[in-house]
Tab-separated table of C-alpha atoms in Angstrom:
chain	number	residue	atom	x	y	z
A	391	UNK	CA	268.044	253.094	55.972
A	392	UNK	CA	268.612	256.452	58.321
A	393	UNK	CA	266.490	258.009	61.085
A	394	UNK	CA	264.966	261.161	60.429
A	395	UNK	CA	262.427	263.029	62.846
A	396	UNK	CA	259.270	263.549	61.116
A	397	UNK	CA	255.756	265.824	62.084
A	398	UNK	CA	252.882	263.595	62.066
A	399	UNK	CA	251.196	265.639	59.859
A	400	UNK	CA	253.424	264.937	57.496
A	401	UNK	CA	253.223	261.261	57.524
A	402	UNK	CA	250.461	259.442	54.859
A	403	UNK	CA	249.473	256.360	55.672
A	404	UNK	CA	249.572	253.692	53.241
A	405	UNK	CA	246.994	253.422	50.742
A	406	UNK	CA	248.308	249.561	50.209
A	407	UNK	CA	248.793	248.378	54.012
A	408	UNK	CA	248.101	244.189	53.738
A	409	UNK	CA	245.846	245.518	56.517
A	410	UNK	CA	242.991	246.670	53.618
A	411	UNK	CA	241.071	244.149	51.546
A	412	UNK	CA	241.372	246.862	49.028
A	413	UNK	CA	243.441	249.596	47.823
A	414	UNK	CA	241.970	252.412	50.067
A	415	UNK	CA	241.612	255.916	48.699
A	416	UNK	CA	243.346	259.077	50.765
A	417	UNK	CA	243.932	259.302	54.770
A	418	UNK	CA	240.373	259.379	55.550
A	419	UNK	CA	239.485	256.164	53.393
A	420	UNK	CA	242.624	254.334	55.034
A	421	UNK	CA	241.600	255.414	58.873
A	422	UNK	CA	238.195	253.940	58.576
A	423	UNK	CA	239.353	250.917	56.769
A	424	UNK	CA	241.456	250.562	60.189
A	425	UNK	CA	239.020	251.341	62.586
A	426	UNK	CA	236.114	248.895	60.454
A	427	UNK	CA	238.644	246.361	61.314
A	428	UNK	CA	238.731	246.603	65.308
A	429	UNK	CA	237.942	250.344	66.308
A	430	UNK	CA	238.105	249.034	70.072
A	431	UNK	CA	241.920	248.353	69.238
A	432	UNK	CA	242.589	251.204	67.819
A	433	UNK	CA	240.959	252.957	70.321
A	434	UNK	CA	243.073	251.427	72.853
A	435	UNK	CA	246.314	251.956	71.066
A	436	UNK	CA	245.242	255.819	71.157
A	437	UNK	CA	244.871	255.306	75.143
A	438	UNK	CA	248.473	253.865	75.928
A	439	UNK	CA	250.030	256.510	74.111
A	440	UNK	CA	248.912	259.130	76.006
A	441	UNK	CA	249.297	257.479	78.685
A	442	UNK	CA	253.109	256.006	78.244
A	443	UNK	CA	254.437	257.727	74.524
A	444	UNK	CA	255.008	256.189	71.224
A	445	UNK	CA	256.824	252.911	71.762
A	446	UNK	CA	260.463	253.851	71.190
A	447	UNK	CA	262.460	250.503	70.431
A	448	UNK	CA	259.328	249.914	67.617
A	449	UNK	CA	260.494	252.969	65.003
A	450	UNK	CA	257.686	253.684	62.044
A	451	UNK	CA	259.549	253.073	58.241
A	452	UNK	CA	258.256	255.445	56.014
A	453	UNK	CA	259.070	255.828	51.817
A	454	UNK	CA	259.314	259.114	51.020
A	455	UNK	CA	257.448	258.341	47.562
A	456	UNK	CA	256.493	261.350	45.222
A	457	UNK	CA	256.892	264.138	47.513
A	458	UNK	CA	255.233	261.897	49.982
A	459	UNK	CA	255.762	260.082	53.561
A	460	UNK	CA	254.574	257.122	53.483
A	461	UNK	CA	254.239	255.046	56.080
A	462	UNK	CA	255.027	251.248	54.891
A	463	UNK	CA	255.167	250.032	59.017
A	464	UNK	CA	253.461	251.722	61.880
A	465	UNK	CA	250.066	252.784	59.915
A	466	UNK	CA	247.909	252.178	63.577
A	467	UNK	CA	249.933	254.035	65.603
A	468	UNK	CA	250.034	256.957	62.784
A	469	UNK	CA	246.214	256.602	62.464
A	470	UNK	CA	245.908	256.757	66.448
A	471	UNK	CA	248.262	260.090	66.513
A	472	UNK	CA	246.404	261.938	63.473
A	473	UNK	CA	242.795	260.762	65.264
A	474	UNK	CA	244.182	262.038	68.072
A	475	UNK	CA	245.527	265.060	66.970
A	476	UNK	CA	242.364	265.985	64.667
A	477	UNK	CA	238.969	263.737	66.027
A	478	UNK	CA	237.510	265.096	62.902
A	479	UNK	CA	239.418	262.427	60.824
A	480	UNK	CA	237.212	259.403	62.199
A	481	UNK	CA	234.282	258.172	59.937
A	482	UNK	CA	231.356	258.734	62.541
A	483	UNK	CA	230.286	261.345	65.247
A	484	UNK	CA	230.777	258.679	67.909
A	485	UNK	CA	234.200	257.751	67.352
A	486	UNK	CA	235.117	261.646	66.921
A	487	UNK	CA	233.827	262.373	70.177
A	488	UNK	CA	235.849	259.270	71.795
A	489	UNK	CA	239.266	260.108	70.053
A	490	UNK	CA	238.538	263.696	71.214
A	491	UNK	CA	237.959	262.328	74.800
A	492	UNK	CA	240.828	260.254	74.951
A	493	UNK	CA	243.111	263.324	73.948
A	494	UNK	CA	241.958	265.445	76.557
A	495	UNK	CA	242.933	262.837	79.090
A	496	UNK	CA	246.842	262.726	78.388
A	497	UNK	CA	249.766	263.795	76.381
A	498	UNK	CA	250.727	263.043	72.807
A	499	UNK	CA	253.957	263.648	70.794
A	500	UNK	CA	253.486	265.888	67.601
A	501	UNK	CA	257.024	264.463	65.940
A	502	UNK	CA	258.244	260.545	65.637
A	503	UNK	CA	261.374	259.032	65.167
A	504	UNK	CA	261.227	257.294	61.855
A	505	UNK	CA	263.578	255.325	59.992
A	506	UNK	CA	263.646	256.147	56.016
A	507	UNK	CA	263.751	253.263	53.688
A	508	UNK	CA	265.017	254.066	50.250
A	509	UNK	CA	262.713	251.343	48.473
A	510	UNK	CA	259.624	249.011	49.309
A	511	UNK	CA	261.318	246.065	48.657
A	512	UNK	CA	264.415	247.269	51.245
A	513	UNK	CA	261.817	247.647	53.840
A	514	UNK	CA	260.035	244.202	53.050
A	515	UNK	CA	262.168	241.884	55.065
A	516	UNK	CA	261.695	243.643	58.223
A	517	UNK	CA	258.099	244.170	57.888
A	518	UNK	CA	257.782	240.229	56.817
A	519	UNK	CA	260.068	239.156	60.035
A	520	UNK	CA	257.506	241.571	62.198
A	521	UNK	CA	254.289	240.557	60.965
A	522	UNK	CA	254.729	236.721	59.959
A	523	UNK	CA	255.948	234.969	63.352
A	524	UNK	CA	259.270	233.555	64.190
A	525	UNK	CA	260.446	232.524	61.176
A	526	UNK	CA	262.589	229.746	62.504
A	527	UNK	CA	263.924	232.082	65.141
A	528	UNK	CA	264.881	234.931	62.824
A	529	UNK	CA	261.499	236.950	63.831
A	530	UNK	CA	260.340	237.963	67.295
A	531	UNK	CA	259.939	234.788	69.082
A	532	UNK	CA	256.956	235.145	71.591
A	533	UNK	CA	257.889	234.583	75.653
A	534	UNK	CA	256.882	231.079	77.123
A	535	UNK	CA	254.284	231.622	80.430
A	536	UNK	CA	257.237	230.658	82.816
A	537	UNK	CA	259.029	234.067	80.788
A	538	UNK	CA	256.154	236.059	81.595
A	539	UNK	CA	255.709	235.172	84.728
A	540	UNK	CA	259.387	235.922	85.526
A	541	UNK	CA	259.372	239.168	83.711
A	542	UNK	CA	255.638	240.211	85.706
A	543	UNK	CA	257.634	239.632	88.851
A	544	UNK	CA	261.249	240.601	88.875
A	545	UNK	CA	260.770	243.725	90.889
A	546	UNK	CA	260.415	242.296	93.766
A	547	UNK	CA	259.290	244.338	97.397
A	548	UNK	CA	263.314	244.184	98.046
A	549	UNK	CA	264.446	246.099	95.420
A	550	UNK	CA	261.569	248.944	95.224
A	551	UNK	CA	262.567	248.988	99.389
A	552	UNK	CA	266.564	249.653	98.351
A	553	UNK	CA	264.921	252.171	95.610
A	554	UNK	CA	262.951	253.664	97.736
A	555	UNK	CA	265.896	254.499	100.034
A	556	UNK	CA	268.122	255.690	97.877
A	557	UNK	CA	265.003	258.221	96.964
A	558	UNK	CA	265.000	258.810	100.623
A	559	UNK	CA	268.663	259.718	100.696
A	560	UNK	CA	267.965	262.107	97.691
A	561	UNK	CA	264.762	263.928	99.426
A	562	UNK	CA	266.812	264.397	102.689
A	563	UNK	CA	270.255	264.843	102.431
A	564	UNK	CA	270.662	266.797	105.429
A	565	UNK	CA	269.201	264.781	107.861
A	566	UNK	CA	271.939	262.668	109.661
A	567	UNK	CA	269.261	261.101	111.948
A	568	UNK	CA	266.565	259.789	108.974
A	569	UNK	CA	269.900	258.824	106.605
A	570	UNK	CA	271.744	256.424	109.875
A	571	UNK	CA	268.232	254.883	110.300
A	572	UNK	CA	266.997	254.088	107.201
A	573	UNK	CA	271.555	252.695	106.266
A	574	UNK	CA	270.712	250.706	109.489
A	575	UNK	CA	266.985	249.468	107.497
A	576	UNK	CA	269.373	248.507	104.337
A	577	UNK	CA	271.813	246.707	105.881
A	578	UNK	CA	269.777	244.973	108.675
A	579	UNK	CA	265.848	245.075	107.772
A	580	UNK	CA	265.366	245.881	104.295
A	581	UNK	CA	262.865	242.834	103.609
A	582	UNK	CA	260.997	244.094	106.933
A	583	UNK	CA	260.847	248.071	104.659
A	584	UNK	CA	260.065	245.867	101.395
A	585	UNK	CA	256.970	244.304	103.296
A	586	UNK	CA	255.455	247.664	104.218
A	587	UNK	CA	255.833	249.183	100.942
A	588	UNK	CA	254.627	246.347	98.989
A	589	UNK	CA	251.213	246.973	101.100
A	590	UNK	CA	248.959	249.139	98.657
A	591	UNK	CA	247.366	250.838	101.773
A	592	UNK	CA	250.744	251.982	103.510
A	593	UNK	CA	252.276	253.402	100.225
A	594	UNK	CA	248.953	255.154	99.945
A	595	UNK	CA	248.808	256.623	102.908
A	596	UNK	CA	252.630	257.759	102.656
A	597	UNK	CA	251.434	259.114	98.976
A	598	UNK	CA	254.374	256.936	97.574
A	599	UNK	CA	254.428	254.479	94.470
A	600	UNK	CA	256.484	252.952	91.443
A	601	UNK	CA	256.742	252.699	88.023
A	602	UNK	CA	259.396	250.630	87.002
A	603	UNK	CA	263.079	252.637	88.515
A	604	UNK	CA	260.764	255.674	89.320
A	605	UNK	CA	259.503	256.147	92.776
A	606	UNK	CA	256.701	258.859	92.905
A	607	UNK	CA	256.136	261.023	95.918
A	608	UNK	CA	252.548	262.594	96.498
A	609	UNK	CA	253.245	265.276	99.100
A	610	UNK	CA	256.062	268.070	99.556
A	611	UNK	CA	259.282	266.536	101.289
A	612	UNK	CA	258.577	268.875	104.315
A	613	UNK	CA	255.072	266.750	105.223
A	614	UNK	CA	256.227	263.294	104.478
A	615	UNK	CA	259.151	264.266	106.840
A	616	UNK	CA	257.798	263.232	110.305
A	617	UNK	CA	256.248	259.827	108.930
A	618	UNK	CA	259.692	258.701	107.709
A	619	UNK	CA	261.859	259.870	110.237
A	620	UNK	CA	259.290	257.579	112.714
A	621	UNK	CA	258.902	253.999	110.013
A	622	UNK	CA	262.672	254.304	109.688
A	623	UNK	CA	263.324	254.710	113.788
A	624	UNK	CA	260.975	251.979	113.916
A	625	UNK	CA	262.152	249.780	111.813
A	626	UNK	CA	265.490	249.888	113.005
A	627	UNK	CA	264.812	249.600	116.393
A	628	UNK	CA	261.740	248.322	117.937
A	629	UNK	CA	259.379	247.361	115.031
A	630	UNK	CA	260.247	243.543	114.309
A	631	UNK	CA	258.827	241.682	111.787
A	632	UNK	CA	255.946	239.953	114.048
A	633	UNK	CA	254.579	243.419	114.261
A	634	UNK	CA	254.302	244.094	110.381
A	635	UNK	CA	253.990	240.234	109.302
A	636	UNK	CA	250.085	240.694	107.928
A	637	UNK	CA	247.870	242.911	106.908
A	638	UNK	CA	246.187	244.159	109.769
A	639	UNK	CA	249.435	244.156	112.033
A	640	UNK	CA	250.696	246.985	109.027
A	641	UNK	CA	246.916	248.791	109.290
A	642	UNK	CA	247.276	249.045	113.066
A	643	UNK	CA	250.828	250.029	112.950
A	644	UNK	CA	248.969	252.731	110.247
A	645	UNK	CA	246.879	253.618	113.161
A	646	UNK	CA	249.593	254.051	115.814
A	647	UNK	CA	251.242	256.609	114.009
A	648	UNK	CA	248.189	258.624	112.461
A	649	UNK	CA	249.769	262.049	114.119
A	650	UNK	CA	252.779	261.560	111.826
A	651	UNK	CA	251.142	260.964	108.534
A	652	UNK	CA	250.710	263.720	105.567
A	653	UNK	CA	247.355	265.057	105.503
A	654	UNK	CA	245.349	265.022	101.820
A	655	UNK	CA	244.919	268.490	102.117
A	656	UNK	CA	248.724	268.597	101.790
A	657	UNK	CA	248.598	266.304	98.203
A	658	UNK	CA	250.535	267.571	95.504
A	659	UNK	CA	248.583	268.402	92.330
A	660	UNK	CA	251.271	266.170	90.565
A	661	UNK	CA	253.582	263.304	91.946
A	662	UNK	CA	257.593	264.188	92.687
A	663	UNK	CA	259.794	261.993	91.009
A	664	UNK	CA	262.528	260.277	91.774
A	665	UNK	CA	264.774	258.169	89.058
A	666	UNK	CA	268.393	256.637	90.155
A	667	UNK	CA	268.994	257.709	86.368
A	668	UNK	CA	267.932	260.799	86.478
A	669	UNK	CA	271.530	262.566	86.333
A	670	UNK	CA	271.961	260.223	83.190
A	671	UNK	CA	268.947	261.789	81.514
A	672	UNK	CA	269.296	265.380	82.482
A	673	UNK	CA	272.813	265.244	81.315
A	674	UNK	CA	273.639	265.029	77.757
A	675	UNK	CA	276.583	262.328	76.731
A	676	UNK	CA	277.372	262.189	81.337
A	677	UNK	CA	279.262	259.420	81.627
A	678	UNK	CA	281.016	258.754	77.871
A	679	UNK	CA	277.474	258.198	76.466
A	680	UNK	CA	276.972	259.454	73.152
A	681	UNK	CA	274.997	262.554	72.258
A	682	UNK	CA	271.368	262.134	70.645
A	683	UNK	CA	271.906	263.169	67.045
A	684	UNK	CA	270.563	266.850	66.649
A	685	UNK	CA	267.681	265.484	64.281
A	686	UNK	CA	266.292	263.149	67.039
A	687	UNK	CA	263.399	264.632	69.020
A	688	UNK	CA	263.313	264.038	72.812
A	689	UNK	CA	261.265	261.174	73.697
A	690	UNK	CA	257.757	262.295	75.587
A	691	UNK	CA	257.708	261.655	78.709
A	692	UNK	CA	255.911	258.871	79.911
A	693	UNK	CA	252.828	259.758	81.985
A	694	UNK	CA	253.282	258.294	85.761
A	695	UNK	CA	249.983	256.974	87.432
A	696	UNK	CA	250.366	256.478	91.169
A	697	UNK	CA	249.422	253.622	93.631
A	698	UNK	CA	246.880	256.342	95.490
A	699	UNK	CA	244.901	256.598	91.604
A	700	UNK	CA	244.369	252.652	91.013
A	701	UNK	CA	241.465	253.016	93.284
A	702	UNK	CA	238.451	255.080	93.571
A	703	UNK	CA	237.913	257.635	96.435
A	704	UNK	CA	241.766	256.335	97.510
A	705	UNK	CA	242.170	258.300	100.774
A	706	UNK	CA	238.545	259.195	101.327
A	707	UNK	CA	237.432	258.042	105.178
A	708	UNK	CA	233.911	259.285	106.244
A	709	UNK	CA	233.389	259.395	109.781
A	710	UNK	CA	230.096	261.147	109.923
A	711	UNK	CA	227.538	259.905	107.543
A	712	UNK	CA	225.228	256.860	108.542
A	713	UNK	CA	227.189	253.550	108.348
A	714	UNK	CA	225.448	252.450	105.368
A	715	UNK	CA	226.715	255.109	103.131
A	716	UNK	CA	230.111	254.506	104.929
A	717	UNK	CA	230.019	251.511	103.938
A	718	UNK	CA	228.998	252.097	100.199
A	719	UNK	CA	232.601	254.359	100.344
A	720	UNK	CA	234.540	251.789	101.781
A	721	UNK	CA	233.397	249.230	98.769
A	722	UNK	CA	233.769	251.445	96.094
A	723	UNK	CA	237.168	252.108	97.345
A	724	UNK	CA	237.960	248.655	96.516
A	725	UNK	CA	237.156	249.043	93.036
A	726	UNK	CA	240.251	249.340	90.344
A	727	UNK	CA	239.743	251.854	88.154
A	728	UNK	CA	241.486	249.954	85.267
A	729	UNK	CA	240.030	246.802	85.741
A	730	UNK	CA	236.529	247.597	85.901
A	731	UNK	CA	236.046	251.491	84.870
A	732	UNK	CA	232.751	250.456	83.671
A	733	UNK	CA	231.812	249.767	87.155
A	734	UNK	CA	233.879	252.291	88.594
A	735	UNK	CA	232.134	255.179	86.633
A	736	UNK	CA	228.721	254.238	87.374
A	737	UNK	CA	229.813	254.237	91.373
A	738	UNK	CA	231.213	257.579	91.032
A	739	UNK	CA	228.016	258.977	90.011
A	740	UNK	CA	226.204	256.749	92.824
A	741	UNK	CA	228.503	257.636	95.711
A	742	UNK	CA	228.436	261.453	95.014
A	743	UNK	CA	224.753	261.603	95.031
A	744	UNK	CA	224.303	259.128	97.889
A	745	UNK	CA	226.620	261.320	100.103
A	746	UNK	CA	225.316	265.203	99.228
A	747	UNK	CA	221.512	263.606	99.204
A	748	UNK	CA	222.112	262.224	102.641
A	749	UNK	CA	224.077	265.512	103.958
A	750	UNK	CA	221.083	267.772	102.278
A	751	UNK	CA	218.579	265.971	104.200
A	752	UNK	CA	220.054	265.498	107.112
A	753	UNK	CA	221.217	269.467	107.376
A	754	UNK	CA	217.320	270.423	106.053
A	755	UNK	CA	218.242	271.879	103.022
A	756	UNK	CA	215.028	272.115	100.669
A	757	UNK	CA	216.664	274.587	97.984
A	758	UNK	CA	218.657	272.587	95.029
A	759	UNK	CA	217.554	268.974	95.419
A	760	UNK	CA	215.676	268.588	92.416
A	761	UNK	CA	219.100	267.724	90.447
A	762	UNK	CA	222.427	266.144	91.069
A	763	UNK	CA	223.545	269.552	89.907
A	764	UNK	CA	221.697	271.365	92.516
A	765	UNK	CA	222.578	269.375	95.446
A	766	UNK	CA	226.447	269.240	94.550
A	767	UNK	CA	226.280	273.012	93.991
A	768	UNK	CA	224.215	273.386	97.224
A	769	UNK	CA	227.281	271.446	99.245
A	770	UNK	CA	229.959	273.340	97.627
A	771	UNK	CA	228.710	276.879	98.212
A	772	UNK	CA	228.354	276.142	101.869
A	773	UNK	CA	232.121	274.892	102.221
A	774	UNK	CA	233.796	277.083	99.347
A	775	UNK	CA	231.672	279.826	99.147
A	776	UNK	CA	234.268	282.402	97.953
A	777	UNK	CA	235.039	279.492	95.167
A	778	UNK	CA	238.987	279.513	96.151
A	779	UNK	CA	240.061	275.999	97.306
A	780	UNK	CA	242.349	274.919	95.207
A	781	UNK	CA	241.249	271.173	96.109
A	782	UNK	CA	237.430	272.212	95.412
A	783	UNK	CA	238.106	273.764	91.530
A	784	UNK	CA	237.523	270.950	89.612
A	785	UNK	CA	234.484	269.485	91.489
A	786	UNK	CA	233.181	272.994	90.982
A	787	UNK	CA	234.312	273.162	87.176
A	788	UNK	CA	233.238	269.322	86.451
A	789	UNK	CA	229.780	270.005	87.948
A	790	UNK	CA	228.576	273.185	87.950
A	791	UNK	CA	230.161	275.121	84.603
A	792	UNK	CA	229.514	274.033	81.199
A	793	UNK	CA	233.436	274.025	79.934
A	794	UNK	CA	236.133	271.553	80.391
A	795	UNK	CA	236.424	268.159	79.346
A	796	UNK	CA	234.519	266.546	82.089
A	797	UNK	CA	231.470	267.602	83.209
A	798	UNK	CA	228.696	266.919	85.100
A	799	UNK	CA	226.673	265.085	82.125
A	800	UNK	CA	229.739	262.318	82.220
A	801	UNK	CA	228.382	261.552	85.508
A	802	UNK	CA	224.576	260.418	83.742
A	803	UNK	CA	225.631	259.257	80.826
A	804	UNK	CA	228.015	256.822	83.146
A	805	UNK	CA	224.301	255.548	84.277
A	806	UNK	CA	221.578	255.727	81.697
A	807	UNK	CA	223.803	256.116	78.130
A	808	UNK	CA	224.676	252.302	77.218
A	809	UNK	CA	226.757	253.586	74.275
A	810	UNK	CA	228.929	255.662	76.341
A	811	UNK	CA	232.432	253.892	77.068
A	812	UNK	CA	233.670	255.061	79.943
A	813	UNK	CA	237.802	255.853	80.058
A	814	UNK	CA	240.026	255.026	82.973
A	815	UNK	CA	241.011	258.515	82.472
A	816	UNK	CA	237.771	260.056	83.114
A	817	UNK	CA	237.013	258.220	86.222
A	818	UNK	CA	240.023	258.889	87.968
A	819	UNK	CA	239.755	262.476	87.262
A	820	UNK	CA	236.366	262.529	88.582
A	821	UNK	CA	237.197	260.513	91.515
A	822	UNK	CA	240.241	262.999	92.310
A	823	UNK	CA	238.265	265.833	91.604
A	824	UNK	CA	234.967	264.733	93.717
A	825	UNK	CA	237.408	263.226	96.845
A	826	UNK	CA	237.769	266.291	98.721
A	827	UNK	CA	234.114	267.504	98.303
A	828	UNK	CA	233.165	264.078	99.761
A	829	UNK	CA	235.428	264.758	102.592
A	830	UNK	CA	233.868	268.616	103.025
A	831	UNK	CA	229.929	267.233	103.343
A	832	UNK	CA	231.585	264.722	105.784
A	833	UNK	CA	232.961	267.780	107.898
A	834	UNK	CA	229.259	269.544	107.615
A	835	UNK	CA	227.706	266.943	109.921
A	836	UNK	CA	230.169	267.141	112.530
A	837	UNK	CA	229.851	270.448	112.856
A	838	UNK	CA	225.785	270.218	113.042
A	839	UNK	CA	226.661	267.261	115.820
A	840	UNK	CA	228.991	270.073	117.412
């Protein structure tokens, strides 16, 4: 068998697949026979790849059979790609419109890697060793929980604090003061660093995280400057490991050095990345490695999510609404997005309209209250009134124009549509996008108090 790069429009999906009771009849007839079978799955399947790519050490085989590609292993993640790539293909309205949602949220490749077998029967023992267990040790044989749990937890808070370093080193170069601190941090205190940066809330407020040998950096170099320069100076000198040793110790050492930390104004729309392999990947054959043969398509790039996005309203503080709704804000900043988006779209609705309600009423406003439209437009044309923040667009777009992907009716439907399934996707967008015009109605009362 060979590797070949193949357009996924050009791939058929396989009108026998063991998958089907039946023999199924053309693409359309073979997608609904997959998603009558668990359309939740698929539906999943379709999420992860826009969120991470096609899995690349799992290649699709295909039989090029009468003029035709088709694909003998790998008919979900085909079916997911061709849903995803034309909603139109699913069997009902409903499903259309979730494929179609699900696209809009991330990034899909348009070509696979595939590996060509010349006959059924030469593809049969690898599909049968796949499919049918561990054969005796000849198949995949399935981790034990002690493997799991060993695999969940080798990156431990040491090594993302020597990663984190090195991107440190990389950011800076220049600075001979940061560098000495942070070699002194490494060689002296590096489980003191790995105990602050393991802390969700301090990598959130230094707009760091990681994914895997990636560290991702949420604000230009130039603003997460002073902050570093001061937790490496600390950390080397006078900061021991009494001060840092629990949580609250790390949110008043948070406190302490408030001046120094980025402001969210200063977020970048997308996270800065730093990978100790970079040079590797940039570089064809660097290093003796062999060049990618010409007929293998780059592999997509894996979408990063970062620590700040887990949460909703990550990085919102209001200082100037009653403490109840406060309160309601500090909550629903506990929620995780991925864990319970259900839960986590219907507060997004709820803390929007419990903050620009309470803001209207308190400021007197009578004009634009009937609807959650109204009052959200009535807050943002008192802060953004020549609609040019940058930070504002989307809460503008999402709530107050009828285009784009998510709009103000995701909001409702969040509330009173039980069909609606929420995506992660869609709730941290709306999060990020309604974030800063929480923060802006904030600002309004203190300058009525003023």
């Amino acid at each position: 068998m060979k590797q070949a790069s193949m357009h996924v429009a050009s791939l058929t999906l396989d009108e026998t697949n063991p998958r089907y009771a039946t023999k199924t009849g053309g693409l359309e007839e073979s997608i609904a026979a997959l998603l009558a079978k668990d359309d939740h799955k698929l539906l999943r399947l379709a999420r992860d790849i826009c969120q991470h790519g096609v899995n690349p050490s799992d290649l699709t085989i295909v039989l090029i059979d009468g003029g035709q590609n088709v694909v003998l292993e790998g008919n979900r993640r085909v079916a997911a790609l061709k849903l995803l790539h034309n909603p139109a293909l699913a069997p009902t309205e409903k499903l259309s419109k979730q494929f179609a949602a699900i696209g809009k949220s991330g990034e899909f490749p348009r070509r696979l890697t595939c590996v060509v077998a010349e006959s059924r029967i030469q593809a049969e023992h690898w599909i049968r060793l796949k499919h049918t267990g561990e054969n005796g040790g000849v198949g995949v044989l399935k981790w034990s929980s002690g493997e799991i749990s060993r695999f969940s937890g080798r990156s431990t808070p040491t090594e993302k604090a020597r990663l984190f370093i090195e991107a440190v080193n990389d950011w800076f170069p220049d600075d001979s003061s940061l560098l000495s601190d942070a070699q002194s941090v490494r060689d002296a205190r590096i489980t003191n660093l790995g105990r602050m940066i393991a802390d969700p809330a301090v990598r959130n407020r230094l707009g760091i995280s990681f994914d895997g040998d990636v560290v991702l950096r949420s604000y230009p170099a130039d603003k997460l400057r002073p902050i570093l320069v001061r937790l490496f100076h600390d950390l080397a000198g006078p900061v021991s490991v009494d001060q840092i040793k629990n949580k609250r110790q790390r949110e008043d050492y948070l406190e302490r050095v408030e001046g120094e930390l980025p402001k969210l104004a200063d977020r970048l729309e997308e996270p800065q990345k730093y990978s100790k392999f970079a040079d590797a990947e940039s570089v064809g054959g660097n290093g003796g490695a062999p060049e990618a043969p010409s007929d293998t398509p780059p592999k997509p790039e894996r979408r990063k999510r970062a620590d700040f996005e887990k949460r909703l309203f990550q990085g919102v503080t209001l200082r100037h609404v009653s403490l109840r709704t406060s309160d309601v804000v500090e909550e629903a900043k506990r929620i995780k997005i991925d864990e319970m988006p259900n839960v986590a779209a219907v507060m997004v609705r709820a803390v929007v309209d419990i903050v620009v309600t309470e803001v209207a009423n308190k400021l007197g406003w009578k004009r634009n209250q009937d609807t959650l439209k109204g009052r959200i437009g009535a807050v943002l044309n008192q802060v953004d009134p020549k609609k040019d923040d940058p930070l504002l667009a989307n809460a503008w777009r999402f709530s107050q124009e009828d285009d784009g992907a998510l709009i103000l009716k995701s909001l409702h439907s969040f509330v009173h549509t039980w069909q609606n399934d929420p995506l992660s996707s869609e709730v941290r967008k709306l999060s990020a996008a309604y974030a800063t015009l929480l923060i802006k109605a904030d600002e309004l009362l203190e300058k009525k108090k003023r």
